[in-house]
Amino acid sequence: MASPAATAPSKAQRLLQIAGCTGAWERWLEAERHQLMLWLPVMLGAGVAAWFVLPDAHGWSAALLCALGIAGLALAGARGGRGGMVIAVAALAFASGLASIWWRAEAARAPVLARPAIVVLTARVTRVQPQPARDLTRLWLGVRAWDGTARADMPRRVRVNVADDHMPAGLVPGSIVRVRARLMPPAPPAVPGAYDFARVAWFDGLGATGRALDIAVTARAASDQEGVRARLTRHIEAQLPGSAGGIAAALATGDTGAISDDDAEAMRRAGLAHLLSVSGLHITAAVGIVMALALRLLALSPALALTGRVPLLAGAAGAAAAIGYTWLTGAEVPTIRSCVAALMVLAALALGREAVTLRLVAAGALVVLIAWPQAVASASFQLSFAAVTAIVALHEHPRVRDLFLAREEAWWRRGVREGVSLLVTGLLVELALMPIAVFHFHKAGVYGAVANIVAIPLTTFVVMPVEAIALLLDAIGLGAPMWWMAGQGLRLLLWIAHVVAAAPGSVAALPAMPRGAFALMIAGSLWIALWRTRVRWAGLLPVIVGGCWTLLTPAPDLIVTGDGRHLAWRGSYGGLALLRERAGDYTRDTLAENAGLDGEMAALSETREARCNQDLCWASHMAGDRRTTLLATRSGYLVPAGEFIDLCRRVDIVVSERRVPRRCRARWLTLDRASLRRTGGVAVTFATGTVTTVRAPGDAHPWIRRSGAEFPRAYPERVPARERNAADHRRDWRDQAGPSRLRDGSI
């Protein structure tokens, strides 16, 4: 029998094994050499994402130094090989992304209002956004003075909503106004997984938002004329009233203010919401229409046609159309991103190169990440690049390209081929976008691919060209027939949206997705899309793991908003119940979406598992053999402290919008104003004992650790609904619905 020493590999054999692995690594990279540059924006974005995930400067510095150290080691050990260079470039790109977003967050630092206040300010109007469907106008203001005093510690940029009946006539950008408004700091996520407006506002330099109580123009702008975009929007909405006009305006100027909430919700549920935001689809349609017209008009000149420059001139016209359309629609980040991509396509065509490739997509992503690194965290960036990457990667595959390549064949065969191409592309896009939609919106459309097969051609080849012709004919007063045709197409689009949205099972609602599951699914999808050899299919493993992780994540049983006023409680029957029946639509939608519910919520006081009076609610939840009890305040009146403390000790969870007595401690969680100020909104899962909070301990991102100035006219956070004195309320409490009746269940 051989000894262990005899069977162990020698040093030379180990070196040969390492060399063999290194050789295989180098051969694989050589086979994928054309795909390597596609990972440059991915690693840059990974560095940006790491900054958002890591909590504080210690974590950011450690990640930055580790990336630089890996790059140095890889360069030192490269010895002319491709592998070391690839690792070094990837690490440097990661470090660059992390450093760029860190610098951008610090550069965006601006004063933020510390707490809600009713203020009087003098400001210059920088942007006017009408919202006809909501009967209000949204104003962006550059603040000059607060109560007549220029204060450097107060927000310099705020946003207010003005009701249409309070809106002064002729208010245009550049006007100086005096506004009395109720302002509040940009809101953080109300519950875990909700939209983080505070983060978005930080990078936009927005220090407060609110509602104007009174507004007056103190100085007119140099020109009292509305901008081209505003005038065009009003003209389109006058030609097509209602949501049809709102969609037509969105296609032309990007303004969605005239689309009703019901129609916008139907578009979202049907998977057609992307048609309402100006993106690559709209830029492509505009460039295509202009180039088609330019080609035919320029070809009418024989002398010009013989020079062979007609395609170049048409491409220049298309580029001008892309830039003009981007400016007209407000030059938002998604539109600029699409414009850059369109210009790159036109440049490739002018140089005789293949136009639509993954390299073009990577170049566009690189431009956006360098200019706006914070876009990585936005749903818009993720959805648009995921869709484009999926489409281009599919059609770059040799087998798919051969299958859908145009050829001489019967018309019906060509129709079937193009229909199958649209269906397969739509299904792939839906699969690619589903993790992003679930992560950000907690919903996934089921029939979106089928709806888009009709909606995209209808919008691109019918509505947009007809609308463009109508606008041209309006110059001579002959656009009415074209507007009628555009209106019919838009009504058909809305009908499709409502039919699909109302279909059974059209939307799958899921609770908030874990960040780790989302990261796995995105990483696996990119691995599949960007490589070309068989190793790409290894990306299926993280996608499957992330999908299973998401599906197996239980929905929370209790969700509490950050102010403690609202909570959703899951009963043993599976449905959700609200503490306060008068919760607004936004609060209801936020709680339902993050709990994975697509439907209405009942009132907690009407459920069999709860006992409520005018000030308190007690509820019980059974999960298996485990019973969890809740006590929540539901009014602004104080209750007798001794009896309230006695109730606190008998329940597992206490929730209150105000500070509870120090001796009020529940058996498990006590969530009052003081604790919720530290944690933000809270989601609790009883079966696993998981408690998820909006704010992680030690989180030092600037929009969380923001230092705001206080205004001397801060208003109370809540005004009691009933104007009665405390003695009357205490008497009613004891006589009608006291704590003893909560304990014995007699209410």
XYZ file of C-alpha atoms in Angstrom:
747
model
C 0.000 0.000 0.000
C 1.406 3.327 -1.032
C 2.147 5.873 1.647
C 0.308 9.245 1.715
C 3.545 10.984 0.856
C 3.871 8.858 -2.267
C 0.307 9.580 -3.431
C 0.399 13.344 -2.780
C 1.043 15.453 -5.893
C 4.485 16.857 -6.188
C 5.261 20.556 -6.418
C 5.846 20.229 -10.133
C 2.482 18.507 -10.602
C 0.726 21.292 -8.686
C 2.393 23.884 -10.868
C 1.246 22.010 -13.969
C -2.315 21.922 -12.603
C -2.265 25.662 -11.942
C -0.802 26.272 -15.390
C -3.550 24.143 -16.929
C -6.252 26.156 -15.141
C -4.557 29.384 -16.174
C -4.356 28.193 -19.750
C -8.055 27.293 -19.786
C -8.878 30.708 -18.306
C -6.821 32.466 -20.982
C -8.377 30.392 -23.786
C -11.882 31.226 -22.558
C -11.092 34.943 -22.394
C -9.628 34.756 -25.884
C -12.852 33.183 -27.165
C -14.853 35.962 -25.461
C -12.516 38.832 -26.309
C -15.156 40.713 -28.311
C -17.523 40.648 -25.314
C -15.082 41.871 -22.667
C -15.700 45.586 -23.162
C -19.415 45.008 -22.526
C -18.561 44.401 -18.873
C -16.973 47.824 -18.406
C -20.284 49.654 -17.712
C -21.456 46.654 -15.675
C -18.508 46.942 -13.287
C -18.872 50.720 -13.189
C -22.521 50.283 -12.236
C -21.586 47.613 -9.685
C -19.354 50.148 -7.942
C -22.211 52.664 -7.846
C -24.592 50.008 -6.504
C -22.066 49.026 -3.814
C -22.049 52.614 -2.551
C -25.844 52.544 -2.199
C -25.764 49.191 -0.374
C -22.827 49.780 1.990
C -23.858 51.838 5.031
C -21.170 54.435 5.730
C -17.831 55.990 4.847
C -15.912 53.130 6.480
C -17.580 50.607 4.180
C -17.161 52.834 1.126
C -13.466 53.419 1.862
C -12.845 49.721 2.500
C -14.518 48.707 -0.765
C -12.582 51.380 -2.665
C -9.226 50.310 -1.215
C -9.984 46.617 -1.803
C -10.805 47.283 -5.448
C -7.611 49.282 -5.937
C -5.605 46.576 -4.176
C -7.068 43.863 -6.409
C -6.247 45.961 -9.467
C -2.650 46.383 -8.319
C -2.192 42.682 -7.590
C -3.741 41.708 -10.922
C -1.428 44.039 -12.822
C 1.588 42.791 -10.906
C 0.786 39.166 -11.694
C -0.478 39.668 -15.249
C 2.856 38.898 -16.962
C 1.433 39.698 -20.359
C -1.678 37.536 -19.951
C -5.178 38.702 -20.733
C -6.671 37.451 -17.450
C -4.744 39.765 -15.140
C -5.498 42.755 -17.314
C -9.229 41.927 -17.360
C -9.358 41.665 -13.561
C -7.423 44.912 -13.161
C -9.686 46.866 -15.521
C -12.811 45.437 -13.852
C -11.534 46.402 -10.387
C -10.609 49.907 -11.546
C -14.040 50.349 -13.129
C -15.667 49.237 -9.867
C -13.568 51.712 -7.898
C -14.344 54.499 -10.387
C -18.071 53.895 -10.074
C -17.957 53.957 -6.277
C -15.823 57.102 -6.218
C -17.990 58.924 -8.770
C -21.281 58.391 -6.907
C -19.645 59.294 -3.592
C -18.384 62.541 -5.092
C -21.725 63.244 -6.779
C -23.640 62.753 -3.513
C -21.363 65.195 -1.700
C -21.505 67.702 -4.559
C -25.315 67.620 -4.437
C -25.381 68.568 -0.743
C -27.887 71.380 -0.166
C -29.998 72.616 2.771
C -33.089 70.518 3.555
C -36.071 71.560 5.647
C -35.788 69.934 9.065
C -39.478 69.489 9.849
C -42.891 70.416 8.444
C -43.690 74.124 8.515
C -46.103 76.703 7.165
C -43.916 79.367 5.599
C -44.046 82.472 3.435
C -41.364 82.601 0.788
C -40.343 84.714 -2.179
C -39.077 82.688 -5.116
C -38.467 82.595 -8.831
C -40.462 80.053 -10.819
C -38.110 77.733 -12.686
C -40.600 75.211 -14.058
C -44.368 74.978 -14.482
C -45.980 71.551 -14.911
C -49.777 71.542 -15.304
C -51.624 68.477 -13.992
C -55.130 68.842 -15.511
C -56.219 65.356 -14.458
C -55.610 66.289 -10.805
C -56.830 69.931 -11.051
C -53.495 71.348 -9.956
C -50.226 72.759 -11.255
C -46.809 71.765 -9.977
C -44.239 74.555 -9.586
C -40.487 74.311 -9.087
C -39.225 77.352 -7.210
C -35.801 78.848 -6.661
C -36.164 80.442 -3.220
C -34.827 83.949 -2.693
C -36.134 84.787 0.771
C -38.019 83.154 3.667
C -40.426 85.600 5.324
C -38.520 88.423 3.695
C -35.157 87.243 5.015
C -32.440 85.613 2.924
C -31.358 82.567 4.930
C -28.431 80.509 3.711
C -29.389 77.568 5.922
C -32.819 77.095 4.294
C -33.626 75.113 1.110
C -32.818 76.934 -2.086
C -35.071 74.805 -4.289
C -38.584 73.640 -3.414
C -41.573 72.142 -5.200
C -45.183 73.065 -4.466
C -48.571 72.009 -5.806
C -51.035 74.802 -6.547
C -54.753 74.110 -6.955
C -56.048 75.367 -10.298
C -58.529 77.739 -8.625
C -55.608 79.437 -6.794
C -53.299 79.580 -9.817
C -52.529 83.157 -10.939
C -53.129 83.927 -14.595
C -50.078 84.185 -16.827
C -47.670 82.496 -14.444
C -44.666 81.364 -16.514
C -41.068 80.361 -15.744
C -39.082 83.405 -14.707
C -41.897 85.018 -12.707
C -41.261 86.113 -9.127
C -43.952 84.909 -6.717
C -44.804 85.238 -3.048
C -46.110 81.925 -1.733
C -47.614 80.876 1.562
C -47.172 77.144 1.631
C -47.222 74.119 3.857
C -43.843 72.478 3.298
C -42.235 69.304 4.551
C -38.889 67.573 4.057
C -38.616 65.139 1.112
C -40.252 61.967 2.333
C -38.233 58.798 2.954
C -39.828 55.433 2.127
C -43.026 55.083 4.143
C -42.412 51.345 4.619
C -39.600 48.933 3.671
C -39.471 48.481 -0.094
C -41.388 51.677 -0.920
C -40.221 54.504 -3.204
C -37.380 56.565 -1.727
C -38.234 60.134 -2.711
C -35.709 61.547 -0.232
C -32.864 59.933 -2.198
C -34.136 61.260 -5.532
C -34.684 64.746 -4.094
C -31.166 64.801 -2.664
C -29.535 64.395 -6.061
C -31.991 66.900 -7.581
C -31.134 69.514 -4.954
C -34.760 69.627 -3.772
C -34.997 70.748 -0.149
C -38.748 70.691 0.507
C -42.081 69.869 -1.092
C -45.624 70.780 -0.216
C -48.853 72.572 -1.066
C -49.383 76.268 -1.726
C -52.062 77.860 0.460
C -51.837 81.233 -1.259
C -49.775 82.545 -4.165
C -49.327 85.940 -5.801
C -47.117 87.149 -8.648
C -44.915 90.039 -7.515
C -42.911 90.460 -10.733
C -43.654 89.230 -14.208
C -41.106 87.392 -16.298
C -39.281 89.219 -19.075
C -41.573 87.404 -21.501
C -45.114 86.465 -20.522
C -45.243 83.786 -23.210
C -45.245 80.137 -22.282
C -42.431 77.995 -23.577
C -42.741 75.995 -26.773
C -43.254 72.797 -24.834
C -46.093 74.217 -22.698
C -47.846 75.787 -25.683
C -47.606 72.567 -27.683
C -48.953 70.541 -24.755
C -51.949 72.860 -24.353
C -52.617 72.775 -28.089
C -52.646 68.964 -28.207
C -54.862 68.688 -25.117
C -57.291 71.153 -26.709
C -57.535 69.000 -29.845
C -58.024 65.731 -27.944
C -59.739 66.124 -24.552
C -59.362 63.617 -21.743
C -56.749 60.912 -21.368
C -56.419 60.518 -25.140
C -55.081 64.069 -25.301
C -52.874 63.367 -22.303
C -51.278 60.388 -24.056
C -50.896 62.387 -27.277
C -49.171 65.146 -25.300
C -46.949 62.567 -23.593
C -45.848 61.249 -26.994
C -45.004 64.756 -28.223
C -43.725 66.624 -25.174
C -43.420 64.028 -22.403
C -46.102 65.741 -20.274
C -48.430 63.160 -18.688
C -50.423 65.536 -16.476
C -53.712 65.148 -18.405
C -53.898 61.346 -18.105
C -56.446 60.315 -15.490
C -55.401 58.101 -12.602
C -57.675 55.267 -13.742
C -56.261 55.227 -17.258
C -52.667 55.505 -16.008
C -53.257 52.576 -13.638
C -54.763 50.519 -16.482
C -51.696 51.227 -18.629
C -49.426 50.100 -15.792
C -51.358 46.911 -15.093
C -51.405 46.056 -18.807
C -47.630 46.513 -19.127
C -48.025 49.543 -21.409
C -46.782 52.276 -19.067
C -43.509 52.486 -20.990
C -45.449 54.106 -23.839
C -46.189 57.115 -21.603
C -42.559 58.028 -20.926
C -40.460 59.271 -23.804
C -37.744 56.672 -24.318
C -35.943 54.760 -27.029
C -39.188 53.690 -28.712
C -40.336 57.280 -29.212
C -36.914 58.590 -30.233
C -36.598 55.764 -32.761
C -40.047 56.501 -34.180
C -39.281 60.227 -34.488
C -35.909 59.612 -36.154
C -37.416 56.984 -38.479
C -40.246 59.271 -39.597
C -37.889 62.182 -40.268
C -35.360 60.019 -42.110
C -38.061 58.412 -44.275
C -39.414 61.823 -45.289
C -35.923 63.225 -45.858
C -34.891 60.287 -48.053
C -37.899 60.701 -50.316
C -37.690 64.473 -50.541
C -33.933 64.542 -51.182
C -34.239 61.789 -53.795
C -36.425 64.111 -55.870
C -33.247 65.956 -56.848
C -31.388 63.859 -59.476
C -28.162 65.808 -58.989
C -28.195 65.179 -55.264
C -29.266 61.569 -55.627
C -26.343 60.805 -57.972
C -23.827 61.997 -55.391
C -24.761 59.161 -53.034
C -24.998 61.528 -50.083
C -28.746 61.271 -49.640
C -28.504 58.692 -46.799
C -25.930 60.841 -44.987
C -28.096 63.941 -45.262
C -31.153 61.980 -44.134
C -29.151 60.698 -41.179
C -28.181 64.276 -40.296
C -31.854 65.234 -40.410
C -32.651 62.273 -38.148
C -29.941 63.380 -35.700
C -31.383 66.900 -35.632
C -34.834 65.397 -35.017
C -33.497 63.309 -32.113
C -31.856 66.330 -30.474
C -34.899 68.564 -31.071
C -37.309 65.930 -29.758
C -35.163 65.456 -26.651
C -35.184 69.202 -25.985
C -38.927 69.445 -26.639
C -39.767 66.660 -24.174
C -37.874 68.278 -21.317
C -34.430 66.678 -21.701
C -34.992 64.225 -18.854
C -32.320 61.631 -18.132
C -34.159 58.716 -19.868
C -34.742 60.855 -22.959
C -31.132 62.020 -23.088
C -30.048 58.402 -22.730
C -32.216 57.398 -25.689
C -31.000 60.371 -27.719
C -27.362 59.408 -27.152
C -28.099 55.870 -28.304
C -29.897 57.145 -31.418
C -26.969 59.407 -32.315
C -24.574 56.481 -31.927
C -26.721 54.374 -34.256
C -26.722 57.141 -36.850
C -22.954 57.570 -36.519
C -22.465 53.830 -37.041
C -24.642 53.929 -40.149
C -22.657 56.873 -41.487
C -19.402 54.937 -40.970
C -20.798 51.822 -42.608
C -20.702 49.791 -39.401
C -23.374 47.511 -37.968
C -25.690 49.872 -36.114
C -27.539 48.030 -33.357
C -25.140 45.921 -31.286
C -24.481 45.262 -27.621
C -21.397 47.437 -27.905
C -23.642 50.349 -28.767
C -25.804 49.594 -25.722
C -22.696 49.413 -23.533
C -21.421 52.733 -24.882
C -24.763 54.383 -24.109
C -24.772 52.943 -20.584
C -21.210 54.164 -20.074
C -22.168 57.724 -21.053
C -25.119 57.740 -18.648
C -23.128 56.261 -15.757
C -20.387 58.844 -16.146
C -22.851 61.751 -16.352
C -25.504 60.543 -13.870
C -24.150 57.691 -11.715
C -27.180 57.931 -9.385
C -29.371 56.669 -12.258
C -28.259 53.104 -11.427
C -30.720 53.010 -8.532
C -33.668 54.247 -10.633
C -36.275 51.967 -12.155
C -36.145 53.953 -15.399
C -32.465 53.189 -16.039
C -32.815 49.538 -15.116
C -35.958 48.917 -17.152
C -34.795 50.662 -20.313
C -31.343 49.086 -20.465
C -32.666 45.662 -19.490
C -35.205 45.786 -22.323
C -32.722 46.993 -24.938
C -30.042 44.522 -23.831
C -32.489 41.614 -23.989
C -33.719 42.575 -27.471
C -30.249 43.109 -28.952
C -28.774 39.981 -27.316
C -31.649 37.892 -28.690
C -31.340 39.154 -32.246
C -27.530 38.943 -32.199
C -27.743 35.188 -31.623
C -26.893 33.459 -34.947
C -29.821 31.034 -34.869
C -32.338 33.730 -34.007
C -30.901 36.013 -36.675
C -31.217 33.307 -39.316
C -34.758 32.494 -38.233
C -36.077 36.071 -38.354
C -33.949 37.374 -41.248
C -36.053 38.964 -44.004
C -36.128 36.959 -47.221
C -38.049 36.502 -50.440
C -41.147 34.500 -49.527
C -44.920 34.561 -49.683
C -46.621 37.434 -47.862
C -48.326 35.151 -45.382
C -45.047 33.464 -44.473
C -43.448 36.855 -43.920
C -46.389 37.892 -41.743
C -46.128 34.757 -39.637
C -42.363 35.200 -39.291
C -42.694 38.813 -38.181
C -45.534 37.934 -35.800
C -43.480 35.181 -34.184
C -40.538 37.575 -33.930
C -42.680 40.147 -32.117
C -44.136 37.519 -29.782
C -40.770 35.967 -28.879
C -39.209 39.397 -28.386
C -42.130 40.519 -26.215
C -41.968 37.413 -24.056
C -38.218 37.789 -23.572
C -38.579 41.456 -22.646
C -41.301 40.594 -20.125
C -39.038 37.970 -18.547
C -36.109 40.386 -18.459
C -38.157 43.175 -16.885
C -40.082 41.037 -14.404
C -37.434 41.035 -11.601
C -37.038 44.813 -11.908
C -40.807 45.403 -11.904
C -41.274 43.171 -8.864
C -38.385 44.814 -6.987
C -39.544 48.396 -7.553
C -43.314 48.077 -7.971
C -44.054 44.687 -6.327
C -46.171 43.721 -9.319
C -45.535 41.772 -12.507
C -47.773 41.917 -15.568
C -48.785 38.566 -16.988
C -50.300 39.589 -20.322
C -47.955 42.487 -21.100
C -46.177 40.692 -23.942
C -49.457 40.025 -25.783
C -50.693 43.588 -25.215
C -47.441 45.074 -26.504
C -47.656 43.085 -29.741
C -50.604 45.303 -30.681
C -49.859 48.444 -28.685
C -46.290 49.080 -29.862
C -47.022 48.910 -33.633
C -50.226 50.914 -33.074
C -48.304 53.660 -31.274
C -45.206 53.642 -33.475
C -46.671 53.240 -36.953
C -50.136 54.784 -36.569
C -50.553 57.219 -33.695
C -47.195 59.010 -33.777
C -47.051 59.559 -37.589
C -50.691 60.676 -37.693
C -50.114 63.038 -34.775
C -47.027 64.498 -36.468
C -49.007 65.077 -39.689
C -51.847 66.659 -37.686
C -49.444 69.115 -36.050
C -48.023 70.071 -39.447
C -51.480 70.539 -40.964
C -52.569 72.672 -38.013
C -50.313 75.392 -39.411
C -52.838 75.836 -42.249
C -55.895 74.852 -40.222
C -56.447 71.425 -41.822
C -55.396 69.106 -39.004
C -58.882 68.139 -37.749
C -59.201 64.874 -39.784
C -55.772 63.730 -38.636
C -56.604 64.522 -35.025
C -59.745 62.425 -35.344
C -57.667 59.500 -36.613
C -55.121 59.947 -33.818
C -57.935 60.045 -31.278
C -59.378 56.783 -32.569
C -55.983 55.105 -32.314
C -55.470 56.376 -28.758
C -58.945 55.263 -27.678
C -58.148 51.830 -29.077
C -54.918 51.851 -27.055
C -56.828 52.742 -23.873
C -59.409 50.057 -24.604
C -56.647 47.456 -24.928
C -55.136 48.652 -21.644
C -58.425 48.399 -19.758
C -59.322 44.991 -21.226
C -55.904 43.526 -20.373
C -55.827 45.150 -16.926
C -59.278 43.769 -16.079
C -58.481 40.221 -17.230
C -58.311 37.639 -14.416
C -54.765 37.220 -13.168
C -53.438 40.120 -15.249
C -51.160 41.232 -12.415
C -49.184 39.066 -10.017
C -48.596 40.899 -6.716
C -45.595 39.947 -4.598
C -44.213 41.358 -1.344
C -41.026 43.403 -1.265
C -38.199 41.468 -2.904
C -35.008 40.879 -0.876
C -32.039 42.845 -2.179
C -29.911 39.722 -2.365
C -32.445 37.945 -4.572
C -32.622 40.959 -6.881
C -28.823 41.142 -7.150
C -28.601 37.427 -7.997
C -31.223 37.678 -10.741
C -29.654 40.769 -12.319
C -26.137 39.295 -12.208
C -27.308 36.004 -13.703
C -29.267 37.759 -16.455
C -26.263 39.872 -17.416
C -24.055 36.772 -17.453
C -26.438 35.069 -19.900
C -26.852 38.129 -22.119
C -23.239 39.290 -22.437
C -21.245 36.085 -22.969
C -21.336 34.003 -26.145
C -19.783 30.642 -25.230
C -21.555 27.849 -23.364
C -20.396 29.193 -20.013
C -23.144 31.798 -20.361
C -25.730 29.241 -19.221
C -24.106 29.150 -15.790
C -26.028 32.373 -15.244
C -29.245 30.368 -14.976
C -28.201 29.200 -11.498
C -28.264 32.640 -9.790
C -31.446 33.549 -11.690
C -33.195 30.412 -10.428
C -31.862 30.872 -6.885
C -32.968 34.510 -6.840
C -36.396 33.621 -8.217
C -36.936 30.862 -5.650
C -35.721 33.157 -2.878
C -38.286 35.776 -3.965
C -41.171 33.327 -4.226
C -40.355 31.719 -0.867
C -40.109 35.063 0.942
C -43.236 35.263 3.129
C -45.383 38.375 2.982
C -45.154 40.549 6.113
C -47.968 40.210 8.638
C -47.632 43.749 10.004
C -46.533 46.879 8.146
C -46.219 50.193 10.013
C -45.570 53.526 8.289
C -42.710 55.694 9.489
C -44.996 58.185 11.259
C -46.841 55.435 13.148
C -50.250 56.698 12.016
C -51.042 53.840 9.663
C -50.555 50.106 9.782
C -51.720 47.071 7.844
C -52.427 43.914 9.857
C -52.741 40.506 8.219
C -55.515 38.462 9.719
C -55.548 34.692 10.007
C -57.804 34.619 6.921
C -54.940 36.043 4.810
C -56.361 39.482 4.041
C -55.041 42.853 5.175
C -56.840 45.321 7.438
C -56.104 49.026 7.965
C -55.978 50.689 11.364
C -57.543 53.931 10.091
C -60.441 53.728 7.663
C -59.735 57.228 6.307
C -56.243 56.466 5.044
C -55.569 58.120 1.687
C -55.170 56.316 -1.612
C -51.388 56.706 -1.585
C -51.103 55.140 1.869
C -53.466 52.313 0.938
C -51.570 51.569 -2.278
C -48.180 51.680 -0.560
C -49.214 49.284 2.201
C -50.972 46.898 -0.198
C -48.123 46.795 -2.731
C -45.424 46.115 -0.161
C -47.553 43.399 1.405
C -48.053 41.649 -1.931
C -51.787 42.382 -2.115
C -53.603 43.340 -5.302
C -56.979 44.428 -3.982
C -58.844 46.358 -1.333
C -58.118 46.272 2.389
C -60.730 46.056 5.115
C -60.924 48.192 8.245
C -59.295 46.617 11.286
C -62.258 47.593 13.453
C -64.572 45.501 11.248
C -62.607 42.255 11.452
C -63.477 39.438 13.828
C -59.945 39.273 15.214
C -59.856 42.870 16.471
C -61.531 44.900 19.194
C -61.480 48.661 18.737
C -62.814 51.781 20.413
C -62.365 55.382 19.349
C -58.760 55.545 20.607
C -57.279 52.026 20.650
C -57.338 48.803 18.670
C -56.422 45.350 19.963
C -55.907 42.536 17.448
C -54.793 38.909 17.518
C -53.102 36.763 14.871
C -52.743 32.972 14.922
C -49.941 31.392 12.866
C -49.826 27.675 13.573
C -49.685 27.362 17.346
C -48.219 30.845 17.821
C -50.472 33.718 18.854
C -49.373 37.359 18.337
C -51.296 40.270 19.824
C -51.227 43.957 18.863
C -52.217 47.190 20.589
C -52.343 50.347 18.444
C -53.477 53.900 19.099
C -55.864 55.349 16.513
C -56.620 58.876 17.776
C -54.700 61.890 19.000
C -56.127 61.845 22.520
C -54.210 60.610 25.530
C -55.699 57.710 27.438
C -55.281 57.060 31.185
C -51.607 56.193 31.601
C -51.982 53.455 34.196
C -54.548 51.472 32.259
C -52.619 51.974 29.002
C -49.393 50.688 30.589
C -51.258 47.658 31.890
C -52.482 46.914 28.339
C -48.958 47.324 26.933
C -47.627 44.563 29.153
C -50.317 42.147 27.984
C -49.567 42.346 24.221
C -46.656 41.412 21.970
C -46.549 44.588 19.858
C -47.482 48.208 20.602
C -47.772 50.771 17.793
C -48.404 54.464 18.387
C -47.898 57.677 16.451
C -46.948 59.477 19.665
C -44.376 58.813 22.362
C -45.697 56.210 24.792
C -44.915 56.220 28.536
C -41.532 54.815 29.434
C -43.088 51.940 31.360
C -45.189 50.928 28.323
C -43.146 48.055 26.973
C -44.670 45.261 24.925
C -43.381 41.710 25.159
C -41.745 41.902 21.699
C -41.841 45.290 19.916
C -42.737 48.794 21.019
C -43.028 51.093 18.012
C -43.749 54.686 18.993
C -42.653 58.084 17.724
C -39.204 57.830 19.284
C -38.376 54.347 17.983
C -39.885 54.917 14.532
C -37.804 58.067 14.170
C -34.723 55.819 14.378
C -36.000 52.943 12.244
C -38.469 54.485 9.811
C -41.262 52.227 8.586
C -41.274 48.639 9.840
C -42.415 45.319 8.352
C -42.787 42.265 10.611
C -43.212 38.603 9.659
C -44.556 36.599 12.575
C -43.719 33.084 11.366
C -39.988 33.807 11.065
C -39.739 36.635 13.577
C -38.190 38.867 10.907
C -38.276 42.632 11.484
C -37.327 44.776 8.478
C -36.816 48.527 8.821
C -36.435 51.387 6.357
C -33.322 52.717 8.085
C -30.543 50.278 8.849
C -28.473 50.904 11.982
C -25.469 53.063 11.167
C -26.735 54.087 7.712
C -24.887 57.323 6.923
C -26.043 58.120 3.398
C -26.408 61.900 3.132
C -30.181 61.954 2.542
C -30.625 59.992 5.790
C -28.096 61.900 7.891
C -29.135 65.197 6.325
C -28.828 68.289 8.487
C -31.844 70.518 8.020
C -32.637 73.970 9.305
C -35.651 74.535 11.500
C -38.135 77.252 10.678
C -39.596 79.206 13.577
C -43.133 78.708 12.292
C -43.241 74.934 12.472
C -46.809 73.739 12.657
C -48.009 70.842 14.864
C -47.540 67.457 13.260
C -51.182 66.571 13.848
C -54.341 68.482 14.734
C -57.045 66.573 16.680
C -60.118 65.928 14.593
C -62.551 66.532 17.467
C -62.430 69.854 19.258
C -63.306 68.645 22.773
C -61.496 69.196 26.019
C -59.488 66.448 27.689
C -61.876 66.050 30.607
C -64.825 65.274 28.333
C -62.739 62.751 26.421
C -61.578 60.969 29.575
C -65.163 60.713 30.747
C -66.253 59.227 27.392
C -63.299 56.825 27.477
C -64.264 55.381 30.855
C -68.009 55.342 30.274
C -68.124 53.998 26.708
C -65.020 52.043 25.700
C -62.417 51.703 28.388
C -59.415 49.334 28.526
C -61.343 46.782 30.537
C -63.703 46.291 27.600
C -60.685 45.698 25.344
C -59.389 43.048 27.745
C -62.605 41.126 28.136
C -63.517 41.413 24.454
C -66.890 43.071 25.066
C -66.452 45.718 22.382
